[in-house]
Each structure stands twice: as C-alpha cells, then as structure tokens.
Tab-separated table of C-alpha atoms and ligand atoms in Angstrom:
chain	number	residue	atom	x	y	z
A	15	MET	CA	21.138	6.176	-19.362
A	16	LYS	CA	22.329	8.212	-16.415
A	17	ALA	CA	20.366	10.612	-14.255
A	18	ALA	CA	20.369	14.327	-15.141
A	19	PRO	CA	22.596	16.394	-12.793
A	20	PHE	CA	21.113	17.110	-9.351
A	21	GLU	CA	22.116	18.467	-5.938
A	22	TYR	CA	21.840	16.026	-3.005
A	23	TYR	CA	20.849	17.130	0.521
A	24	PRO	CA	20.667	14.696	3.462
A	25	ALA	CA	17.917	16.159	5.673
A	26	HIS	CA	19.058	16.638	9.312
A	27	SER	CA	15.499	16.779	10.619
A	28	LEU	CA	11.957	16.728	9.278
A	29	GLU	CA	11.839	20.516	9.672
A	30	HIS	CA	15.045	20.848	7.594
A	31	GLY	CA	13.643	18.561	4.875
A	32	LEU	CA	10.392	20.526	4.738
A	33	GLN	CA	12.312	23.828	4.480
A	34	LEU	CA	14.255	22.438	1.508
A	35	LEU	CA	10.992	21.318	-0.163
A	36	LYS	CA	9.629	24.843	0.257
A	37	GLU	CA	12.852	26.478	-0.950
A	38	TYR	CA	13.186	24.478	-4.188
A	39	GLY	CA	9.500	24.403	-5.120
A	40	ASP	CA	8.773	22.351	-8.252
A	41	ASP	CA	12.413	21.344	-8.793
A	42	VAL	CA	12.864	19.090	-5.748
A	43	LYS	CA	11.954	15.549	-4.757
A	44	LEU	CA	12.178	13.593	-1.543
A	45	ILE	CA	14.152	10.383	-1.751
A	46	ALA	CA	13.476	7.588	0.766
A	47	GLY	CA	14.531	4.085	-0.342
A	48	GLY	CA	15.248	5.221	-3.912
A	49	GLN	CA	13.903	1.927	-5.314
A	50	SER	CA	11.412	3.679	-7.608
A	51	LEU	CA	12.848	7.185	-7.887
A	52	VAL	CA	16.398	6.200	-8.839
A	53	PRO	CA	15.305	3.987	-11.781
A	54	MET	CA	12.978	6.775	-12.920
A	55	MET	CA	15.836	9.285	-12.734
A	56	ALA	CA	18.177	6.899	-14.551
A	57	MET	CA	15.609	6.670	-17.367
A	58	ARG	CA	15.138	10.473	-17.175
A	59	LEU	CA	11.432	10.033	-16.500
A	60	ALA	CA	12.129	12.187	-13.434
A	61	LYS	CA	14.671	15.027	-13.517
A	62	PRO	CA	14.589	16.803	-10.149
A	63	GLY	CA	17.338	19.396	-9.764
A	64	HIS	CA	17.428	18.783	-5.983
A	65	LEU	CA	17.060	15.578	-3.950
A	66	VAL	CA	16.254	15.676	-0.241
A	67	ASP	CA	17.160	12.405	1.474
A	68	ILE	CA	14.831	11.534	4.388
A	69	HIS	CA	15.685	7.892	4.883
A	70	ARG	CA	17.763	8.426	8.044
A	71	LEU	CA	15.309	10.681	9.885
A	72	SER	CA	14.417	9.080	13.215
A	73	GLU	CA	11.194	11.176	13.268
A	74	LEU	CA	9.890	9.087	10.365
A	75	GLN	CA	10.763	5.653	11.750
A	76	ASP	CA	7.997	5.077	14.280
A	77	LEU	CA	6.636	1.539	14.594
A	78	GLN	CA	4.165	1.346	17.465
A	79	VAL	CA	0.600	0.536	18.408
A	80	VAL	CA	-1.413	3.709	19.097
A	81	ASP	CA	-5.135	3.693	19.955
A	82	GLY	CA	-6.104	0.666	17.895
A	83	PHE	CA	-3.779	1.473	15.008
A	84	LEU	CA	-0.342	0.268	14.001
A	85	ARG	CA	1.554	3.487	13.333
A	86	THR	CA	4.365	3.140	10.796
A	87	GLY	CA	6.642	6.072	10.075
A	88	ALA	CA	7.050	6.872	6.385
A	89	THR	CA	10.617	5.573	6.193
A	90	VAL	CA	10.021	2.258	7.933
A	91	LYS	CA	11.525	-0.262	5.564
A	92	GLN	CA	9.338	-2.806	3.798
A	93	CYS	CA	11.544	-5.600	5.202
A	94	THR	CA	10.811	-4.336	8.735
A	95	LEU	CA	7.085	-4.734	8.160
A	96	GLU	CA	7.720	-8.171	6.768
A	97	PHE	CA	9.541	-9.423	9.863
A	98	SER	CA	8.826	-7.212	12.899
A	99	PRO	CA	6.637	-8.849	15.593
A	100	LYS	CA	4.758	-5.526	15.918
A	101	ALA	CA	3.797	-5.671	12.244
A	102	GLN	CA	1.895	-8.892	12.989
A	103	HIS	CA	-0.930	-6.657	14.193
A	104	ILE	CA	-1.642	-6.185	10.481
A	105	PRO	CA	-1.482	-9.831	9.417
A	106	LEU	CA	-1.912	-9.031	5.711
A	107	PHE	CA	1.631	-7.578	5.762
A	108	GLY	CA	3.151	-10.981	6.435
A	109	ILE	CA	1.605	-12.548	3.326
A	110	ALA	CA	1.601	-9.541	0.941
A	111	LEU	CA	5.047	-8.026	1.609
A	112	PRO	CA	7.019	-10.952	0.139
A	113	TRP	CA	5.362	-10.118	-3.205
A	114	ILE	CA	6.993	-6.659	-3.321
A	115	GLY	CA	10.010	-6.849	-5.629
A	116	HIS	CA	12.899	-8.772	-4.087
A	117	GLN	CA	14.433	-9.053	-0.629
A	118	GLN	CA	17.110	-6.564	-1.752
A	119	THR	CA	14.519	-3.956	-2.834
A	120	ARG	CA	12.496	-4.497	0.364
A	121	ASN	CA	15.664	-3.939	2.420
A	122	ARG	CA	15.806	-0.342	1.056
A	123	GLY	CA	12.261	0.438	-0.076
A	124	THR	CA	10.054	2.240	2.441
A	125	VAL	CA	6.381	2.068	3.310
A	126	GLY	CA	5.801	5.783	2.670
A	127	GLY	CA	7.746	5.657	-0.604
A	128	SER	CA	5.514	2.885	-1.904
A	129	LEU	CA	2.343	4.848	-1.070
A	130	ALA	CA	3.726	8.134	-2.438
A	131	HIS	CA	4.869	6.440	-5.647
A	132	ALA	CA	1.289	5.128	-6.106
A	133	ASP	CA	1.856	2.351	-8.608
A	134	PRO	CA	-1.641	0.878	-9.139
A	135	SER	CA	-0.178	-2.663	-9.081
A	136	ALA	CA	1.726	-2.135	-5.824
A	137	GLU	CA	0.840	-4.248	-2.819
A	138	LEU	CA	0.972	-1.700	0.027
A	139	PRO	CA	-1.420	0.793	-1.625
A	140	LEU	CA	-3.955	-2.052	-2.019
A	141	ILE	CA	-3.683	-3.057	1.635
A	142	ALA	CA	-3.851	0.587	2.756
A	143	THR	CA	-6.995	1.066	0.658
A	144	ILE	CA	-8.920	-1.997	1.822
A	145	LEU	CA	-8.029	-1.457	5.491
A	146	GLY	CA	-8.856	2.261	5.360
A	147	ALA	CA	-5.396	3.354	6.508
A	148	ASN	CA	-5.059	6.959	7.594
A	149	ILE	CA	-2.156	8.774	5.899
A	150	HIS	CA	-0.492	11.770	7.582
A	151	PHE	CA	1.432	14.622	5.935
A	152	GLN	CA	3.319	17.727	6.952
A	153	SER	CA	4.521	20.850	5.159
A	154	ILE	CA	5.776	24.281	6.169
A	155	ASP	CA	2.832	26.216	4.712
A	156	GLN	CA	-0.069	23.844	5.458
A	157	GLY	CA	1.174	22.254	8.686
A	158	LYS	CA	-0.254	18.794	9.359
A	159	ARG	CA	-3.113	17.066	7.562
A	160	HIS	CA	-4.305	13.525	6.995
A	161	CYS	CA	-6.536	11.600	4.604
A	162	LEU	CA	-7.783	8.068	4.043
A	163	ALA	CA	-5.876	5.891	1.594
A	164	ASN	CA	-8.724	5.843	-0.921
A	165	GLU	CA	-8.526	9.654	-1.061
A	166	LEU	CA	-4.735	9.596	-1.523
A	167	PHE	CA	-4.625	7.743	-4.837
A	168	LEU	CA	-5.842	9.770	-7.814
A	169	GLY	CA	-4.425	7.742	-10.726
A	170	PRO	CA	-1.302	5.859	-11.841
A	171	MET	CA	1.679	7.444	-9.999
A	172	TRP	CA	-0.620	10.317	-9.030
A	173	THR	CA	-1.593	11.260	-5.469
A	174	ASN	CA	-3.030	14.227	-3.612
A	175	ILE	CA	0.397	14.894	-1.999
A	176	ASP	CA	1.440	18.515	-2.492
A	177	PRO	CA	5.040	18.948	-3.785
A	178	GLN	CA	5.871	20.754	-0.514
A	179	GLU	CA	4.517	17.951	1.659
A	180	CYS	CA	6.204	14.980	3.268
A	181	LEU	CA	4.164	11.875	4.062
A	182	THR	CA	5.119	11.402	7.718
A	183	HIS	CA	3.329	8.287	8.936
A	184	ILE	CA	0.507	5.845	8.310
A	185	ASP	CA	-2.044	4.569	10.838
A	186	TRP	CA	-3.196	1.049	9.922
A	187	PRO	CA	-6.415	-0.065	11.710
A	188	ILE	CA	-5.864	-3.182	13.846
A	189	TRP	CA	-8.705	-5.701	13.850
A	190	SER	CA	-9.092	-7.352	17.217
A	191	GLY	CA	-11.316	-10.258	18.230
A	192	THR	CA	-11.737	-13.864	17.192
A	193	ASN	CA	-12.712	-15.577	13.945
A	194	ILE	CA	-10.732	-13.206	11.734
A	195	GLY	CA	-9.476	-14.473	8.389
A	196	PHE	CA	-7.342	-12.804	5.745
A	197	ALA	CA	-5.723	-13.732	2.448
A	198	PHE	CA	-3.683	-12.189	-0.361
A	199	GLU	CA	-3.199	-13.583	-3.875
A	200	GLU	CA	-1.209	-12.234	-6.796
A	201	THR	CA	-0.131	-13.239	-10.283
A	202	SER	CA	2.913	-11.685	-11.949
A	203	ILE	CA	4.936	-12.681	-14.983
A	204	ARG	CA	8.064	-13.442	-12.936
A	205	GLN	CA	8.838	-13.540	-9.211
A	206	GLY	CA	9.501	-9.930	-8.128
A	207	ASP	CA	7.614	-8.291	-10.998
A	208	PHE	CA	4.702	-5.974	-10.409
A	209	ALA	CA	1.321	-7.719	-10.220
A	210	MET	CA	-0.678	-8.455	-13.344
A	211	ALA	CA	-3.528	-8.545	-10.858
A	212	SER	CA	-3.723	-8.957	-7.087
A	213	ALA	CA	-6.521	-9.483	-4.563
A	214	ALA	CA	-6.844	-9.143	-0.792
A	215	THR	CA	-9.635	-9.992	1.649
A	216	GLN	CA	-10.005	-9.600	5.415
A	217	LEU	CA	-13.141	-10.574	7.292
A	218	GLN	CA	-14.560	-11.536	10.668
A	219	LEU	CA	-17.310	-14.119	11.250
A	220	ASP	CA	-19.672	-14.602	14.174
A	221	ALA	CA	-20.468	-17.886	15.963
A	222	GLN	CA	-23.063	-18.707	13.285
A	223	GLN	CA	-20.373	-18.204	10.610
A	224	LYS	CA	-22.050	-15.012	9.367
A	225	VAL	CA	-20.035	-11.955	8.361
A	226	ILE	CA	-19.533	-9.347	11.096
A	227	ARG	CA	-17.203	-7.206	9.014
A	228	MET	CA	-15.461	-7.613	5.728
A	229	THR	CA	-13.182	-5.731	3.343
A	230	PHE	CA	-11.713	-6.764	0.035
A	231	GLY	CA	-10.056	-5.220	-2.993
A	232	LEU	CA	-8.096	-5.581	-6.196
A	233	GLY	CA	-4.772	-4.221	-7.446
A	234	GLY	CA	-3.508	-3.810	-11.011
A	235	MET	CA	-7.043	-3.482	-12.366
A	236	GLY	CA	-7.113	0.246	-13.137
A	237	GLY	CA	-5.442	3.530	-12.254
A	238	THR	CA	-5.744	3.056	-8.490
A	239	PRO	CA	-6.315	0.138	-6.108
A	240	TYR	CA	-9.983	-0.798	-5.695
A	241	SER	CA	-11.874	-1.536	-2.505
A	242	PHE	CA	-15.519	-2.575	-2.630
A	243	ASN	CA	-17.096	-1.166	0.488
A	244	ASP	CA	-20.721	-1.373	-0.660
A	245	LEU	CA	-20.358	-5.035	-1.629
A	246	SER	CA	-18.614	-5.799	1.680
A	247	GLN	CA	-21.357	-4.015	3.634
A	248	SER	CA	-24.031	-5.996	1.789
A	249	MET	CA	-22.586	-9.234	3.254
A	250	ILE	CA	-22.892	-8.232	6.910
A	251	GLY	CA	-25.144	-10.704	8.713
A	252	HIS	CA	-24.949	-13.196	5.824
A	253	LEU	CA	-23.099	-16.458	5.208
A	254	LEU	CA	-20.188	-16.099	2.799
A	255	ASN	CA	-20.776	-19.372	0.952
A	256	ASN	CA	-19.523	-20.243	-2.530
A	257	ASP	CA	-22.566	-18.727	-4.268
A	258	ALA	CA	-22.104	-15.455	-2.411
A	259	ILE	CA	-18.367	-15.464	-3.209
A	260	ASP	CA	-19.053	-16.024	-6.929
A	261	ALA	CA	-21.564	-13.174	-6.979
A	262	LEU	CA	-19.259	-10.771	-5.104
A	263	ALA	CA	-16.302	-11.504	-7.389
A	264	GLU	CA	-18.471	-11.100	-10.500
A	265	GLN	CA	-19.827	-7.754	-9.287
A	266	ALA	CA	-16.415	-6.500	-8.174
A	267	VAL	CA	-14.565	-7.004	-11.454
A	268	LYS	CA	-17.432	-5.415	-13.411
A	269	GLY	CA	-16.527	-2.084	-11.846
A	270	THR	CA	-12.812	-2.229	-12.743
A	271	GLU	CA	-10.984	-0.751	-15.744
A	272	PRO	CA	-7.971	-2.981	-16.428
A	273	ALA	CA	-5.555	-2.114	-19.228
A	274	SER	CA	-4.723	-4.345	-22.189
A	275	ASP	CA	-0.975	-4.501	-22.660
A	276	LEU	CA	1.895	-6.700	-23.808
A	277	HIS	CA	1.328	-9.112	-20.915
A	278	ALA	CA	-2.453	-9.547	-20.840
A	279	SER	CA	-5.690	-8.318	-22.373
A	280	ALA	CA	-8.308	-6.574	-20.245
A	281	PRO	CA	-10.718	-9.577	-20.397
A	282	TYR	CA	-7.882	-11.898	-19.303
A	283	ARG	CA	-7.102	-9.613	-16.363
A	284	ARG	CA	-10.788	-9.536	-15.366
A	285	ASN	CA	-10.950	-13.335	-15.343
A	286	LEU	CA	-7.693	-13.546	-13.425
A	287	ALA	CA	-8.858	-10.983	-10.857
A	288	LYS	CA	-12.131	-12.835	-10.373
A	289	THR	CA	-10.273	-16.090	-9.691
A	290	LEU	CA	-7.798	-14.424	-7.306
A	291	LEU	CA	-10.580	-12.662	-5.437
A	292	LYS	CA	-12.598	-15.842	-4.999
A	293	ARG	CA	-9.511	-17.643	-3.674
A	294	THR	CA	-8.837	-14.923	-1.103
A	295	MET	CA	-12.436	-15.044	0.110
A	296	GLN	CA	-12.448	-18.828	0.376
A	297	GLN	CA	-9.128	-18.808	2.245
A	298	ALA	CA	-10.225	-15.990	4.555
A	299	VAL	CA	-13.449	-17.817	5.460
A	300	ALA	CA	-11.569	-21.070	6.101
A	301	MET	CA	-9.077	-19.227	8.309
A	302	ALA	CA	-11.771	-17.336	10.220
A	303	LEU	CA	-13.501	-20.614	11.060
A	304	THR	CA	-10.354	-21.924	12.737
A	305	SER	CA	-8.658	-18.728	13.943
A	306	THR	CA	-7.548	-17.731	17.422
A	307	PRO	CA	-7.244	-14.102	18.566
A	308	PRO	CA	-3.981	-12.337	17.565
A	309	SER	CA	-1.528	-11.855	20.456
A	310	SER	CA	-1.571	-8.371	21.971
A	311	SER	CA	2.234	-8.073	22.480
B	143	FAD	C1	13.422	-4.561	-9.247
B	143	FAD	C2	12.295	-3.868	-8.531
B	143	FAD	C3	11.092	-4.533	-8.373
B	143	FAD	C4	10.044	-3.906	-7.697
B	143	FAD	N1	8.857	-4.586	-7.569
B	143	FAD	C5	7.868	-4.028	-6.870
B	143	FAD	C6	6.644	-4.729	-6.662
B	143	FAD	O1	6.452	-5.862	-7.093
B	143	FAD	N2	5.677	-4.098	-5.929
B	143	FAD	C7	5.837	-2.822	-5.422
B	143	FAD	O2	4.948	-2.315	-4.760
B	143	FAD	N3	6.979	-2.151	-5.612
B	143	FAD	C8	7.995	-2.701	-6.311
B	143	FAD	N4	9.147	-2.003	-6.492
B	143	FAD	C9	9.236	-0.613	-5.982
B	143	FAD	C10	9.614	-0.592	-4.487
B	143	FAD	O3	8.609	-1.115	-3.652
B	143	FAD	C11	9.854	0.817	-3.976
B	143	FAD	O4	10.481	0.650	-2.748
B	143	FAD	C12	8.662	1.709	-3.733
B	143	FAD	O5	7.845	1.807	-4.885
B	143	FAD	C13	9.118	3.135	-3.421
B	143	FAD	O6	9.657	3.199	-2.129
B	143	FAD	P1	11.039	3.919	-1.896
B	143	FAD	O7	11.187	4.120	-0.437
B	143	FAD	O8	12.090	3.194	-2.606
B	143	FAD	O9	10.737	5.373	-2.541
B	143	FAD	P2	11.639	6.294	-3.482
B	143	FAD	O10	12.037	5.561	-4.704
B	143	FAD	O11	12.722	6.948	-2.684
B	143	FAD	O12	10.533	7.416	-3.852
B	143	FAD	C14	9.433	7.083	-4.673
B	143	FAD	C15	8.563	8.340	-4.833
B	143	FAD	O13	7.920	8.650	-3.607
B	143	FAD	C16	8.272	9.972	-3.154
B	143	FAD	N5	8.412	9.854	-1.702
B	143	FAD	C17	9.165	8.939	-1.022
B	143	FAD	N6	8.980	9.082	0.299
B	143	FAD	C18	8.098	10.114	0.459
B	143	FAD	C19	7.501	10.744	1.591
B	143	FAD	N7	7.755	10.327	2.848
B	143	FAD	N8	6.641	11.765	1.388
B	143	FAD	C20	6.347	12.191	0.114
B	143	FAD	N9	6.875	11.629	-0.994
B	143	FAD	C21	7.741	10.615	-0.817
B	143	FAD	C22	9.577	10.294	-3.872
B	143	FAD	O14	9.762	11.683	-4.011
B	143	FAD	C23	9.359	9.601	-5.207
B	143	FAD	O15	8.548	10.406	-6.029
B	143	FAD	C24	10.209	-2.589	-7.172
B	143	FAD	C25	11.433	-1.932	-7.311
B	143	FAD	C26	12.469	-2.554	-7.983
B	143	FAD	C27	13.772	-1.820	-8.127
C-alpha cells in the first residue's frame, strides 16, 4: 500500500515546528527518523494530513553532560548513541542499541522518536524506564514541561505526549563511582526483530559485595516497559547471590502481563523473561566485582 496524501513541511526551527503543530491540530504528526511512522503511513495505520519534519533541527541535537545527566536531544540518531564516546556515560546504550532493528534503521531512527513511538518491546523505552530518565517537552500553549519515563508510557504506542507537543530532549542519569555492573539480554525471532522479551539490570556493590543501588526491568512483557523499584530497593545492603537473584526474577515476572501471540504463549514469555533477567543480574554482579570507574571525558 501507499501512504494517504499529505503535505510535508520541513521545520526551520523548533518554534516553527511547534506553530505548525498548533495550526494543524489533530491532523498533523512530527516526523523524525521516519523508521516507525513511514511504515505505519504506508500501511495506512496512520493518515496524518500534514507532516512536520524535525530531523534537521540543530536545537534538538544536543549530546552533552549536564549536572550528572547525559542530555540527548530528541533527534540524536540511535547510531550516534551507539558509537559516540559521550554516550559511554550510559554504558547500557553500548550493549542495548545494537538490538534495535538494523544498522540502516539506527542510522535514521532517533532517540526521541523511539520514546514517542512507545513500542513496549523497544529497547530505549526500557532503558529510560529503569534509569529514571527525565523527558522534556515543549508546546506553544503549555510551554515547557518534563516527566519521568515511567510516567510517559501509558500503553502500547500510547504516551502522555499532547498532540501539540514536541519531545525536545532526554536527561539520562549518569552513575558514577566504582563497582558498577550492567547487562542487557534480549530474545527475538530474527536478528533485527522486536524483542519477544528483553531484560536490563544496572547495579553498584560496596566493598563487602553488598548492593548499594540497583535497578532492573523487563521489555515486551506487557503494554509498557516494567521497572521493579520496590524489589530493587529491598536488595540494598544485601548480597545479590544466586538465591536472591532467583527470588527477584520470580517476583518480577509475576507482576507482568505478557501477551500470547503467534510467536509465543504468555507462560513461555514469562519463563523466557525470568531466564533473561537472571542472566542480566548474574552478569551485572560479575562485572561490578571487577569494574573500574568510567572515564569522565
Ligand atoms: C525494519 C525495522 C526494524 C525495527 N526494529 C526495532 C527494534 O528492534 N527495536 C526498536 O526499538 N525499534 C525498532 N524499529 C523502529 C525504530 O527504532 C524507529 O527508529 C523508532 O521506533 C522511531 O524513531 P524515528 O526517529 O524513526 O521516529 P518516527 O518514525 O519519525 O516517528 C515515530 C513516532 O514518534 C513521533 N515523534 C517522533 N519524534 C518526536 C518528537 N521529538 N516529539 C514528539 N513525537 C515525536 C512521530 O510523530 C511518530 O508518531 C525498527 C524499524 C524498522 C523499520
């Protein structure tokens, strides 16, 4: 199929893009990398009468460390996060980004587009959720606002972004210190497909190998990514040994609502998620026990 007819507007500035969003109301969409929107338009699952292209706006291409956060503009490309030395401040990017589609899609797809699209199996929404990334927006009528990633995602392809708003940038908390470990695991039918289930863990241990801080989560296991803050908090001051890991993984998947579909039943997904989660925790602990502090460049 081909997309329904639409008018195309390259935004000259953020202000210009926001004015166009206001002017065309419910019949307009932003386009960034086009890697999700264009297929949806081609299948006529989306039929915006007006497309506002933001991918060239320099205002949305920040990539810098600000007050303990890595700030990424909305239109920073996924491939940039994969390879930029600055992106190493969020080490999960380096191991999770290669799972997003293919090199060709990551060359065009943007960070903000992935969050705004809100696929529950997508990698960046999971990382944003477990790290507690702060998401910033702007519109003509409401000005600027921000929210945490776990408040952004409301359901599959459903966010709290107002149609008049543009996601402008994301602040990703940087963990500093020693004995930090992190891991990401995913299973998909074929290389480049969306995850059947995915898991991520980041933690920091003290000199006695006890947990100082910890975060972990699951993707593809319900309408939004999951993070398990209460379970993580319960581990602070404790050893994360194999028994503790088994118990955490068991508890975590109990709270998820995976779908049964052509590829896997819900019980299969739960088992898979449990295995992936345990692996990430084991790897993160092993890494934390041998890690050196990240470079501050
Ligand atoms: C073959 C293929 C495989 C893929 N596999 C994966 C995968 O495994 N994992 C994965 O996560 N993704 C995958 N994707 C999707 C890819 O990551 C997209 O890049 C991403 O989902 C959307 O980013 P984009 O910049 O292309 O956004 P677009 O397609 O341009 O936009 C997507 C949506 O977000 C909105 N939007 C975009 N930017 C903003 C903004 N700044 N503010 C407000 N709204 C905005 C648009 O209006 C649209 O509704 C795949 C895509 C393809 C084609």
